[in-house]
Amino acid sequence: MEALLKKLTETFGPSGEEAAVRTLIEAEIKDSVDRIFTDNLGNLFALREGAGPAIMLSAHMDEIGVIITHIDEHGFMRLAPVGGMAPHLLIGQRLRFRDGRVATVYHEKLKSLRDLEWSKLYLDGGAAAAPPENPVAVGDLACFDQPFQRAGGRYLAKALDDRAGCALLIETARRLPRELPHTVCFVFSVQEEVGLRGATTAAYRLKPAYGLAVDVTRVGDTPKAPVMAVSLGQGPAIKIKDSSVICHPLVRRFMIDTAAELGIPYQLEVLERGGTDAGAIHLSREGVPSGVLSIPCRYIHTPSEMVDAGDMEHALTLLVKLCSKPWPAL
Amino acid sequence: MPVSGFKIKDVLMELSAATGVSGDEGAAIDVAARYFRQYTDRVKRDRFGNLIAFKEGKLPAGEPRFSLALAAHIDEIGAMVTQIARGGFLRFTAIGGIDPRTLLGQAVVVHGRTPLKGVVGALAPHLLAERERRKELTLEKLYIDVGLSEAEAREQVRVGDLISLDQEPVLLNGEKCCAGKAMDNRAGVAVLLQCAAELASMQHRADLYFIATVQEEVGLRGAVTAAYGVSPDLAVAVDVTHGAAPGLPDHEVHSLGKGPVIAIGPNIHPALGEKLHALAQSYRLPYQIEPVAGNTHTDAWAFQVSREGIPTALVSVPLRYMHTAVELLNLDDLIAAGQLLAFLSRSLDGAFWEGLSCY
């Protein structure tokens, strides 16, 4: 899991440019599934045939990033957020483009840091010229450039949101039994961070009987954090609600019962702000009963997202079991 | 034109008292389903939980079938437990647009292992500094007290349990007005039932779908899947709108007792809106007009863009104190709204339906 997480999180993949992540995942999962295909938006589907109706498992490949909006004659680049990126997190950060080129971010002179806004930030890639001499073009995307590291029992990396979910889906595929009560479709979705867009079309195409998103969630266990009854290291979280979905009671109950049966720790999650692929899946066509398995994560949408190794292992155990047993009828 | 055996007052009060916070509308749906069964051919719940009652239209042989959906959301605003805090006090988040100012001192039911009575507490004014007292009240400052110790509370309540307002409906001004929780939008469901009851004695060509949608208050979610699943040829959403009250400008509100409110604007198919308008006039029903510049924030918004697009209209009932436990309305407005929808159902024919896509 750790080696896989390292590869996944260090790969470039802001929303809209998930190709490198997709190529990596395809290579990692292809031997564990019956069929693999992509769709018009770039979602990757990896399918294991089973006896019963399909369960769609979804983890998003994309990460937050920035897009270049303007390049001046001195080579300074202006930027805008792709997904929920905060400007103050970027100061002094290295960003990386698709081709591996790096740049750093700084700001114009400010009276106070409170005046910081996107229009005051610029990106410096070392080229002192406008295009075409500058290798970067308007519209190019960049993401955080940070290595994956282990810190005690925890993992630190950019893009754990949601490569942690991608890693879990890949590992789940590797451990599924030969006979499955349901067809299990692993979906690696695009453009979640800009509005659950990949999952929308993926669910429409698959017409699954059930949906299950796997994504990170916030925690309330850091100094003076807003109230949230989820902590790092206390087990994966079974989502009740976020801004995008109220998880189906049947799916929720099934997940809770399965975790209890396995004797693994779990937490119940009510996320006051934020959404995930299940928000799109559950509203597909006539509605798809959906749930979410969440990985507790600190510092979401920063260059140093943190998840707990034990939470990941427990999540994996739970996911394998969820995919191996028959789901309750509606 | 009273319908025998159907009393809107009783129906509305029973619906209002039933619990149905977004995401768990079961109890309210059971009440609605019992009534719909009396007036329609068949009743079912779809995969998303929406209640769909069907009544077949009677057409001359050879004419193409077409359908009208009448939709009202049955979910109500409420809250959800986010944390069982020290001392057994419950922290919570809003389900739908609940206003913290109206929650303070409110009786609630926490739907734990068993339903628990509770009250919404905050620091007493005596204990607050003057400056604190003037500060805005936010949900983070409120908690629910169910009178249990922390250990007992942990036994009975879990994160994610729903909380509903605890308020029996009351009649005012004789039996003209009714106030209570969840009138938004049990009033709309009652209007659908009034319409269905009226139609017991009327012929209609259109196949009729009466839909009680779920999860409207969290983003029109039930309407999204119901519109796709039923795929009607026309749709009318029924909801509530702001009633006149002190301090509100006349041009933003509608009077209680002056009839249902017919919306116009980009969310409304012009010919369908005009049809409602004309029907109200020819049957001498009281009505009011509400121009809405864009999103009506009702199920009509979801229906309009389902699949290939559905000609959609919106009929509303004026209501005061929206999203509180004392939402107040006039029952005559509900009756007139139900009659208007019945007249619409009766008047629709294939030619009108086909004309809707000709601009």
XYZ file of C-alpha atoms in Angstrom:
689
model
C 0.000 0.000 0.000
C 2.729 2.455 0.950
C 4.680 2.049 -2.298
C 1.479 2.363 -4.305
C 0.440 5.491 -2.399
C 3.829 7.032 -3.064
C 3.540 6.469 -6.801
C -0.034 7.721 -6.928
C 0.418 10.875 -4.863
C 3.599 11.955 -6.613
C 1.928 11.755 -10.022
C 0.668 14.904 -11.745
C -3.105 15.135 -12.096
C -5.017 18.373 -11.566
C -8.689 18.329 -12.621
C -8.930 18.045 -16.400
C -5.455 16.571 -16.827
C -5.642 13.216 -15.133
C -3.892 11.300 -17.939
C -0.725 10.399 -16.015
C -2.730 9.118 -13.053
C -4.993 7.158 -15.355
C -2.034 5.498 -17.098
C -0.522 4.550 -13.758
C -3.761 3.135 -12.355
C -4.474 1.201 -15.535
C -1.109 -0.520 -15.238
C -1.627 -1.254 -11.537
C -5.134 -2.692 -11.791
C -5.381 -4.372 -15.185
C -4.286 -7.820 -14.004
C -6.924 -7.833 -11.255
C -10.031 -7.123 -13.346
C -11.991 -8.616 -16.237
C -12.454 -5.473 -18.284
C -11.008 -2.020 -18.412
C -12.197 0.964 -20.445
C -12.439 4.746 -20.478
C -15.210 7.162 -21.454
C -15.518 10.525 -23.179
C -14.525 12.509 -20.110
C -11.521 10.388 -19.226
C -12.991 8.314 -16.396
C -11.313 4.938 -16.018
C -13.554 1.900 -15.452
C -12.113 -1.383 -14.179
C -14.707 -4.107 -13.926
C -14.959 -7.441 -12.164
C -17.906 -9.516 -13.327
C -20.116 -11.010 -10.652
C -23.457 -12.742 -10.302
C -25.642 -9.842 -9.197
C -26.327 -6.212 -10.134
C -23.448 -3.767 -10.306
C -21.917 -1.817 -7.478
C -20.063 1.285 -8.553
C -17.046 2.107 -6.403
C -15.655 5.528 -7.129
C -12.457 7.331 -6.188
C -11.393 10.474 -7.982
C -8.059 10.733 -9.752
C -7.903 14.496 -9.968
C -6.272 16.813 -7.455
C -6.591 20.546 -6.888
C -4.188 22.827 -8.745
C -3.859 26.110 -10.573
C -4.255 27.257 -14.166
C -2.067 29.848 -15.882
C -4.141 32.833 -16.966
C -1.495 35.274 -18.226
C 2.263 35.471 -18.838
C 4.003 38.836 -18.974
C 7.127 39.853 -20.916
C 9.334 39.067 -17.888
C 8.003 35.560 -17.681
C 5.877 36.063 -14.567
C 2.731 33.993 -14.731
C -0.656 34.803 -13.237
C -2.819 31.992 -11.933
C -6.336 30.996 -10.933
C -7.464 28.105 -8.745
C -8.621 24.745 -10.089
C -10.768 23.302 -7.324
C -10.647 24.403 -3.683
C -7.182 25.920 -3.589
C -6.452 28.660 -1.035
C -4.075 31.467 -2.117
C -2.181 31.688 1.186
C -1.119 28.051 0.917
C 0.755 28.780 -2.275
C 3.283 31.342 -1.070
C 6.734 29.885 -1.397
C 5.405 26.565 -2.702
C 6.889 24.685 -5.617
C 4.385 23.896 -8.302
C 4.887 21.389 -11.059
C 3.652 21.348 -14.655
C 2.742 18.265 -16.667
C 6.194 18.088 -18.297
C 7.930 18.162 -14.923
C 8.957 21.805 -15.113
C 8.739 23.525 -11.721
C 8.005 27.066 -10.575
C 7.461 28.889 -7.315
C 4.751 31.255 -6.136
C 5.090 34.637 -4.516
C 3.023 37.752 -4.127
C 3.175 41.423 -5.045
C 3.955 43.883 -2.259
C 1.079 43.795 0.232
C 0.231 46.149 3.086
C -0.901 43.129 5.053
C -1.230 39.426 4.356
C -4.934 39.949 4.762
C -4.914 41.694 1.386
C -3.718 38.504 -0.246
C -5.921 37.450 -3.113
C -5.460 35.533 -6.324
C -4.780 38.664 -8.385
C -1.740 39.462 -6.199
C -0.062 36.107 -6.730
C 2.326 35.184 -9.494
C 4.289 32.164 -10.518
C 7.976 32.320 -11.396
C 9.314 29.486 -13.535
C 12.769 30.914 -14.137
C 12.109 31.956 -17.735
C 12.495 35.714 -18.280
C 10.299 35.959 -21.325
C 6.788 35.773 -22.677
C 5.734 32.887 -24.926
C 6.858 31.531 -27.319
C 10.270 31.804 -25.625
C 8.611 30.870 -22.330
C 7.899 27.121 -22.339
C 4.694 27.585 -20.355
C 1.483 28.622 -22.112
C -1.715 30.217 -20.910
C -4.052 27.402 -19.899
C -1.316 25.113 -18.593
C -2.146 23.444 -15.293
C 0.151 23.000 -12.320
C -0.153 21.111 -9.048
C 1.771 20.983 -5.767
C 5.252 19.490 -6.021
C 5.772 17.536 -2.810
C 7.257 14.129 -2.127
C 5.352 11.378 -0.349
C 6.748 10.763 3.116
C 6.012 8.621 6.113
C 5.742 10.475 9.431
C 5.416 8.055 12.315
C 2.326 5.986 11.690
C 1.044 8.501 9.201
C 1.493 9.343 5.553
C 2.178 12.884 4.380
C 1.697 13.817 0.743
C -0.035 16.093 -1.683
C -3.130 14.695 -3.392
C -3.982 12.078 -0.785
C -7.344 13.596 -1.667
C -8.149 11.291 -3.383
C -5.228 9.111 -4.402
C -5.746 7.480 -0.992
C -9.120 6.375 -2.362
C -7.532 5.300 -5.650
C -4.975 3.188 -3.767
C -7.736 1.527 -1.762
C -9.703 0.641 -4.892
C -6.631 -0.844 -6.564
C -5.722 -2.874 -3.482
C -9.338 -4.001 -3.112
C -9.354 -5.253 -6.712
C -6.225 -7.274 -5.979
C -7.798 -9.008 -3.003
C -11.275 -9.853 -4.246
C -12.285 -13.516 -4.178
C -12.778 -15.452 -7.415
C -16.571 -15.579 -7.143
C -18.432 -12.326 -6.554
C -22.103 -11.902 -5.636
C -22.159 -8.591 -7.538
C -20.436 -7.089 -10.501
C -17.985 -4.626 -9.016
C -17.008 -1.647 -11.104
C -14.059 0.384 -9.894
C -14.368 3.881 -11.283
C -11.456 6.272 -11.170
C -13.239 9.514 -11.842
C -12.066 12.813 -13.259
C -12.942 16.380 -12.287
C -14.359 15.721 -8.843
C -12.708 18.831 -7.431
C -14.500 21.084 -9.893
C -17.974 19.661 -9.283
C -18.278 15.847 -9.283
C -18.282 15.966 -13.057
C -16.629 12.661 -13.919
C -18.798 10.674 -11.503
C -21.906 12.221 -13.079
C -21.241 10.704 -16.490
C -19.706 7.505 -15.132
C -22.827 6.699 -13.104
C -25.047 7.523 -16.064
C -23.116 5.069 -18.202
C -22.941 2.254 -15.655
C -26.517 2.428 -14.304
C -25.316 0.767 -11.080
C -27.664 -0.699 -8.472
C -25.586 0.821 -5.662
C -22.904 3.458 -5.384
C -20.001 3.709 -2.977
C -17.544 6.576 -3.082
C -14.184 6.327 -1.354
C -12.686 9.668 -0.489
C -10.965 11.565 2.307
C -12.857 13.554 4.940
C -12.049 16.254 7.453
C -11.277 15.638 11.109
C -11.918 17.584 14.299
C -8.935 16.346 16.296
C -6.422 19.150 15.696
C -5.890 22.195 17.977
C -9.043 24.349 18.099
C -10.524 22.616 15.077
C -14.204 23.163 14.238
C -16.509 20.582 15.829
C -16.301 17.291 13.995
C -16.557 13.903 15.631
C -13.967 12.248 13.376
C -10.351 11.718 14.415
C -7.255 10.419 12.681
C -6.389 6.840 13.603
C -9.803 5.856 14.960
C -10.734 3.866 11.872
C -12.336 4.708 8.539
C -15.477 6.834 8.626
C -18.882 5.788 7.351
C -20.488 8.916 5.989
C -23.967 9.890 7.081
C -24.147 13.219 5.282
C -22.207 15.986 3.614
C -23.259 18.896 1.410
C -23.676 16.667 -1.613
C -25.448 13.587 -0.282
C -27.455 12.080 2.536
C -26.225 8.528 2.375
C -28.889 5.916 1.860
C -29.933 4.405 5.227
C -29.749 0.891 3.835
C -26.208 1.324 2.537
C -25.136 3.038 5.743
C -26.553 0.223 7.845
C -24.910 -2.390 5.618
C -21.544 -0.692 6.021
C -21.900 -0.345 9.792
C -22.988 -3.974 10.196
C -20.112 -5.185 8.029
C -17.544 -3.177 10.004
C -18.992 -4.522 13.247
C -18.929 -8.072 11.900
C -15.255 -7.682 10.992
C -14.531 -6.111 14.356
C -12.727 -3.170 12.833
C -12.965 0.321 14.299
C -15.102 2.831 12.417
C -16.456 6.315 12.924
C -19.683 7.977 11.817
C -19.185 11.106 9.785
C -21.316 14.219 9.386
C -19.370 16.623 7.195
C -20.863 20.107 7.269
C -19.148 21.418 4.153
C -17.859 19.537 1.171
C -19.010 16.805 -1.140
C -17.854 13.739 -2.979
C -18.644 11.528 -5.964
C -21.616 9.942 -4.170
C -23.360 13.306 -4.533
C -23.430 12.778 -8.281
C -23.919 9.007 -8.267
C -27.000 8.982 -6.045
C -28.834 11.432 -8.300
C -28.068 9.544 -11.491
C -31.095 8.612 -13.585
C -33.834 7.348 -11.230
C -31.548 7.462 -8.213
C -28.841 5.117 -6.936
C -28.719 4.195 -3.234
C -25.234 5.298 -2.286
C -22.799 5.458 0.576
C -19.316 6.770 1.223
C -16.334 5.263 2.953
C -14.143 8.116 4.136
C -10.492 8.190 5.082
C -9.944 10.670 7.922
C -7.441 13.232 6.667
C -5.801 16.292 8.198
C -4.861 19.407 6.239
C -6.995 18.581 3.209
C -6.219 20.707 0.133
C -2.740 21.585 1.363
C 0.614 20.281 0.062
C 0.833 18.111 3.173
C -2.320 16.087 3.585
C -2.040 13.462 6.321
C -3.737 10.088 6.694
C -3.193 7.282 9.158
C -1.707 3.982 7.971
C -3.996 1.993 10.274
C -7.097 3.774 8.967
C -6.036 2.833 5.446
C -5.587 -0.833 6.375
C -8.954 -1.001 8.116
C -10.617 0.743 5.182
C -9.131 -1.842 2.853
C -10.365 -4.756 4.971
C -13.843 -3.231 5.034
C -13.909 -2.524 1.299
C -12.847 -6.053 0.362
C -15.623 -7.444 2.543
C -18.211 -4.994 1.194
C -17.413 -6.105 -2.344
C -17.473 -9.796 -1.459
C -20.889 -10.146 0.125
C -24.405 -9.696 -1.221
C -25.918 -6.254 -0.723
C -29.364 -5.970 0.849
C -32.321 -5.598 -1.513
C -34.186 -2.307 -1.440
C -67.504 22.415 -4.632
C -66.764 20.484 -1.421
C -65.500 16.971 -1.912
C -67.311 14.476 0.240
C -65.218 12.934 2.945
C -62.124 15.018 2.256
C -61.248 17.609 4.890
C -58.100 19.562 4.059
C -57.782 20.713 7.659
C -57.515 17.157 8.974
C -55.187 16.057 6.206
C -52.860 19.025 6.646
C -52.713 18.686 10.427
C -51.936 15.004 10.214
C -49.247 15.635 7.610
C -47.732 18.497 9.607
C -47.480 16.406 12.755
C -45.754 13.512 10.966
C -41.969 13.439 10.954
C -40.091 13.681 7.675
C -36.759 15.442 7.863
C -34.890 15.344 4.539
C -33.361 11.909 4.115
C -35.882 10.081 6.287
C -39.348 11.035 5.112
C -40.906 7.632 5.804
C -43.454 8.581 8.475
C -44.813 11.548 6.521
C -44.916 9.455 3.363
C -46.936 6.750 5.111
C -49.596 9.339 5.951
C -49.648 10.745 2.413
C -49.705 7.260 0.862
C -52.742 6.277 2.917
C -54.689 9.222 1.501
C -53.404 8.858 -2.068
C -54.546 5.227 -2.134
C -58.130 6.437 -1.731
C -58.004 8.640 -4.810
C -55.560 7.051 -7.259
C -55.045 3.736 -9.068
C -51.694 2.763 -7.593
C -49.090 4.089 -5.229
C -45.394 3.231 -5.040
C -42.075 4.537 -3.759
C -39.240 4.803 -6.245
C -35.601 3.864 -5.630
C -34.868 7.274 -4.215
C -37.814 7.218 -1.821
C -40.201 9.523 -3.677
C -43.877 8.631 -3.334
C -45.554 8.294 -6.720
C -49.328 7.913 -7.036
C -50.698 7.183 -10.497
C -54.163 7.802 -11.891
C -54.864 6.792 -15.448
C -56.451 9.254 -17.876
C -59.408 8.395 -20.090
C -58.725 9.094 -23.749
C -60.762 8.590 -26.906
C -59.400 5.498 -28.687
C -56.373 6.152 -30.864
C -55.262 9.376 -29.183
C -51.674 9.341 -27.927
C -51.281 9.121 -24.182
C -49.630 11.965 -22.338
C -48.945 12.622 -18.709
C -48.975 15.409 -16.173
C -46.899 15.241 -12.986
C -47.991 17.230 -9.953
C -45.104 17.382 -7.497
C -44.809 18.643 -3.947
C -41.912 17.952 -1.645
C -42.746 16.122 1.540
C -39.472 16.590 3.418
C -39.075 19.166 6.151
C -36.100 21.054 7.512
C -34.482 19.767 10.672
C -31.074 19.046 12.121
C -28.551 16.245 12.608
C -26.370 15.314 15.569
C -22.698 16.046 14.890
C -21.238 15.353 18.314
C -22.177 14.100 21.736
C -20.333 16.658 23.827
C -19.218 16.587 27.426
C -22.172 16.416 29.805
C -24.347 14.690 27.217
C -25.197 17.856 25.308
C -25.710 17.336 21.596
C -24.056 19.488 18.960
C -25.847 19.565 15.655
C -25.851 20.829 12.098
C -28.740 22.046 9.979
C -30.613 19.922 7.484
C -31.952 22.504 5.071
C -32.193 26.213 5.768
C -32.869 26.312 9.472
C -32.459 29.652 11.250
C -30.572 29.488 14.582
C -32.556 32.469 15.928
C -35.783 30.494 15.746
C -34.298 27.375 17.322
C -33.421 28.771 20.701
C -35.941 27.511 23.235
C -37.529 25.176 20.703
C -38.730 21.703 21.629
C -37.302 18.980 19.421
C -37.306 15.229 19.000
C -33.958 13.474 18.637
C -34.425 10.306 16.622
C -31.992 8.126 18.506
C -32.451 4.440 19.313
C -35.892 5.599 20.388
C -37.362 9.084 19.884
C -36.101 11.392 22.642
C -37.673 14.662 23.682
C -35.219 17.520 23.850
C -34.926 21.282 23.941
C -32.520 23.656 22.236
C -30.457 25.464 24.816
C -27.809 28.151 24.946
C -26.368 30.291 27.720
C -29.034 32.185 29.662
C -29.050 35.957 29.067
C -28.097 36.592 32.720
C -24.849 34.793 32.141
C -23.874 36.664 29.012
C -21.903 39.865 28.887
C -23.756 42.723 27.178
C -21.461 42.457 24.181
C -22.002 38.729 23.834
C -25.752 39.195 23.961
C -25.695 41.415 20.911
C -23.670 38.964 18.872
C -25.254 36.976 16.121
C -26.599 33.625 17.225
C -24.964 30.817 15.266
C -25.635 27.100 15.233
C -22.220 26.467 16.824
C -23.412 28.198 20.004
C -26.522 26.046 20.342
C -26.903 22.567 21.709
C -29.691 20.130 22.416
C -30.389 18.984 25.924
C -32.168 15.650 26.165
C -31.812 15.524 29.925
C -29.519 12.495 29.844
C -26.083 12.060 31.352
C -23.215 11.791 28.926
C -23.045 8.021 29.336
C -26.800 7.674 28.803
C -26.700 10.020 25.828
C -23.922 7.983 24.224
C -26.033 4.881 24.723
C -29.114 6.422 23.106
C -27.769 8.804 20.464
C -25.245 8.478 17.650
C -23.604 10.977 15.357
C -25.873 11.312 12.329
C -29.172 10.876 14.180
C -31.864 13.202 12.868
C -33.586 15.907 14.873
C -37.056 17.212 14.083
C -39.000 20.150 15.454
C -41.550 19.117 18.074
C -44.674 21.123 17.426
C -48.295 20.061 17.122
C -50.211 22.123 14.539
C -52.760 24.623 15.838
C -55.850 26.172 14.236
C -56.362 29.926 14.330
C -59.177 32.280 13.428
C -61.792 29.594 13.901
C -60.572 27.003 11.470
C -59.415 29.321 8.718
C -55.695 29.350 9.446
C -53.291 26.697 10.546
C -49.805 27.076 12.029
C -47.172 24.467 12.737
C -43.953 22.871 11.612
C -43.395 21.466 8.140
C -46.249 23.395 6.515
C -43.420 23.923 3.997
C -44.317 21.762 2.213
C -46.974 19.466 3.669
C -49.262 22.259 2.450
C -48.202 21.341 -1.078
C -48.837 17.648 -0.434
C -52.275 18.520 0.963
C -52.961 20.525 -2.213
C -52.083 17.462 -4.302
C -54.514 15.409 -2.227
C -57.207 18.057 -2.564
C -56.701 17.899 -6.324
C -56.845 14.089 -6.345
C -60.049 14.177 -4.287
C -61.649 16.730 -6.642
C -60.777 14.514 -9.583
C -62.839 11.664 -8.160
C -65.771 13.384 -9.860
C -63.996 14.736 -12.965
C -62.807 13.182 -16.211
C -59.245 13.778 -17.345
C -57.387 12.681 -20.458
C -53.878 13.036 -19.096
C -52.306 10.266 -17.078
C -51.689 11.855 -13.705
C -48.709 11.338 -11.441
C -48.958 12.793 -7.959
C -45.437 12.886 -6.604
C -44.394 13.611 -3.034
C -40.697 14.309 -3.514
C -37.992 13.783 -0.904
C -34.852 15.791 -0.084
C -36.010 19.072 -1.641
C -34.671 21.136 1.242
C -31.138 19.876 0.676
C -31.123 20.549 -3.063
C -34.180 19.398 -5.045
C -32.697 15.901 -5.016
C -35.861 13.820 -5.039
C -37.263 15.914 -7.870
C -34.153 15.242 -9.970
C -34.619 11.465 -9.847
C -38.447 11.540 -9.879
C -38.535 13.723 -12.978
C -36.120 11.374 -14.722
C -37.956 8.243 -13.621
C -41.537 9.359 -14.291
C -40.548 11.342 -17.374
C -43.860 13.225 -17.580
C -44.896 15.350 -20.560
C -45.854 18.259 -18.321
C -45.191 19.101 -14.701
C -46.512 21.438 -12.054
C -44.633 21.870 -8.805
C -46.581 22.909 -5.725
C -44.752 24.655 -2.928
C -45.083 27.546 -0.501
C -44.097 31.175 -0.972
C -43.616 34.078 1.407
C -46.839 35.505 2.845
C -47.364 39.141 3.743
C -46.186 40.080 7.246
C -45.146 43.258 9.052
C -41.906 44.711 7.786
C -41.982 42.972 4.416
C -42.425 45.024 1.249
C -45.679 44.281 -0.613
C -43.910 43.531 -3.863
C -41.980 40.632 -2.336
C -44.830 38.805 -0.645
C -48.351 37.529 -1.237
C -51.442 37.879 0.897
C -52.831 35.002 2.876
C -56.399 34.178 1.883
C -56.200 35.742 -1.550
C -55.674 32.521 -3.402
C -52.859 30.370 -4.773
C -49.878 32.060 -6.354
C -49.080 31.307 -10.001
C -45.425 31.875 -10.855
C -44.191 33.351 -14.111
C -40.619 33.666 -15.318
C -37.962 31.604 -17.084
C -38.598 28.524 -14.904
C -42.200 28.449 -16.124
C -43.385 27.354 -19.549
C -45.249 30.454 -20.769
C -48.230 28.584 -22.241
C -48.654 26.403 -19.158
C -48.414 29.415 -16.846
C -50.945 31.241 -19.009
C -53.248 28.220 -18.951
C -53.325 28.247 -15.128
C -53.973 31.947 -15.179
C -56.856 31.583 -17.651
C -58.382 28.667 -15.732
C -58.323 30.598 -12.468
C -60.123 33.453 -14.187
C -62.744 31.371 -15.931
C -63.594 29.374 -12.792
C -63.499 32.544 -10.685
C -60.872 31.158 -8.347
C -58.874 33.727 -6.423
C -55.221 33.791 -7.509
C -52.084 35.888 -7.315
C -49.158 36.222 -9.717
C -45.532 35.882 -8.684
C -42.817 36.871 -11.120
C -39.588 34.977 -10.419
C -36.584 36.233 -12.338
C -34.647 32.945 -12.370
C -34.364 29.956 -10.098
C -37.621 29.422 -8.202
C -35.744 27.227 -5.691
C -38.529 24.692 -5.979
C -38.907 21.275 -7.585
C -39.999 23.135 -10.740
C -36.347 24.034 -11.280
C -35.320 20.377 -11.410
C -38.281 19.184 -13.476
C -37.792 21.781 -16.186
C -34.393 20.467 -17.302
C -34.942 16.738 -16.817
C -34.106 14.602 -19.868
C -35.178 16.548 -22.975
C -36.890 19.251 -20.937
C -40.377 19.308 -19.425
C -42.875 22.185 -19.738
C -43.194 23.126 -16.097
C -45.280 25.464 -13.950
C -45.324 26.398 -10.287
C -48.296 26.975 -8.011
C -47.552 28.208 -4.504
C -49.422 28.753 -1.287
C -48.604 31.938 0.661
C -47.182 31.174 4.094
C -45.732 33.286 6.896
C -42.656 32.509 9.059
C -41.113 30.072 6.605
C -38.614 27.593 8.090
C -39.847 28.045 11.656
C -41.992 25.776 13.823
C -44.966 28.111 13.390
C -45.358 28.354 9.637
C -48.804 29.880 9.181
C -51.182 29.662 6.249
C -54.809 30.026 5.216
C -56.656 26.809 4.386
C -58.806 28.481 1.722
C -55.654 29.050 -0.327
C -54.936 25.326 -0.242
C -58.440 24.399 -1.346
C -58.336 26.874 -4.236
C -54.897 25.607 -5.271
C -56.177 22.019 -5.317
C -59.199 23.040 -7.376
C -57.032 24.960 -9.821
C -54.862 21.878 -10.395
C -57.974 19.723 -10.812
C -59.315 22.109 -13.442
C -55.941 22.031 -15.154
C -55.953 18.229 -15.171
C -59.457 18.192 -16.614
C -58.715 20.781 -19.288
C -55.558 19.267 -20.762
C -55.806 17.581 -24.111
C -53.375 16.255 -26.674
C -53.554 19.399 -28.794
C -52.518 21.628 -25.896
C -49.701 19.274 -24.946
C -48.367 19.078 -28.506
C -48.583 22.851 -28.817
C -46.186 23.340 -25.917
C -43.150 22.523 -28.024
C -44.149 24.962 -30.788
C -42.590 28.376 -30.258
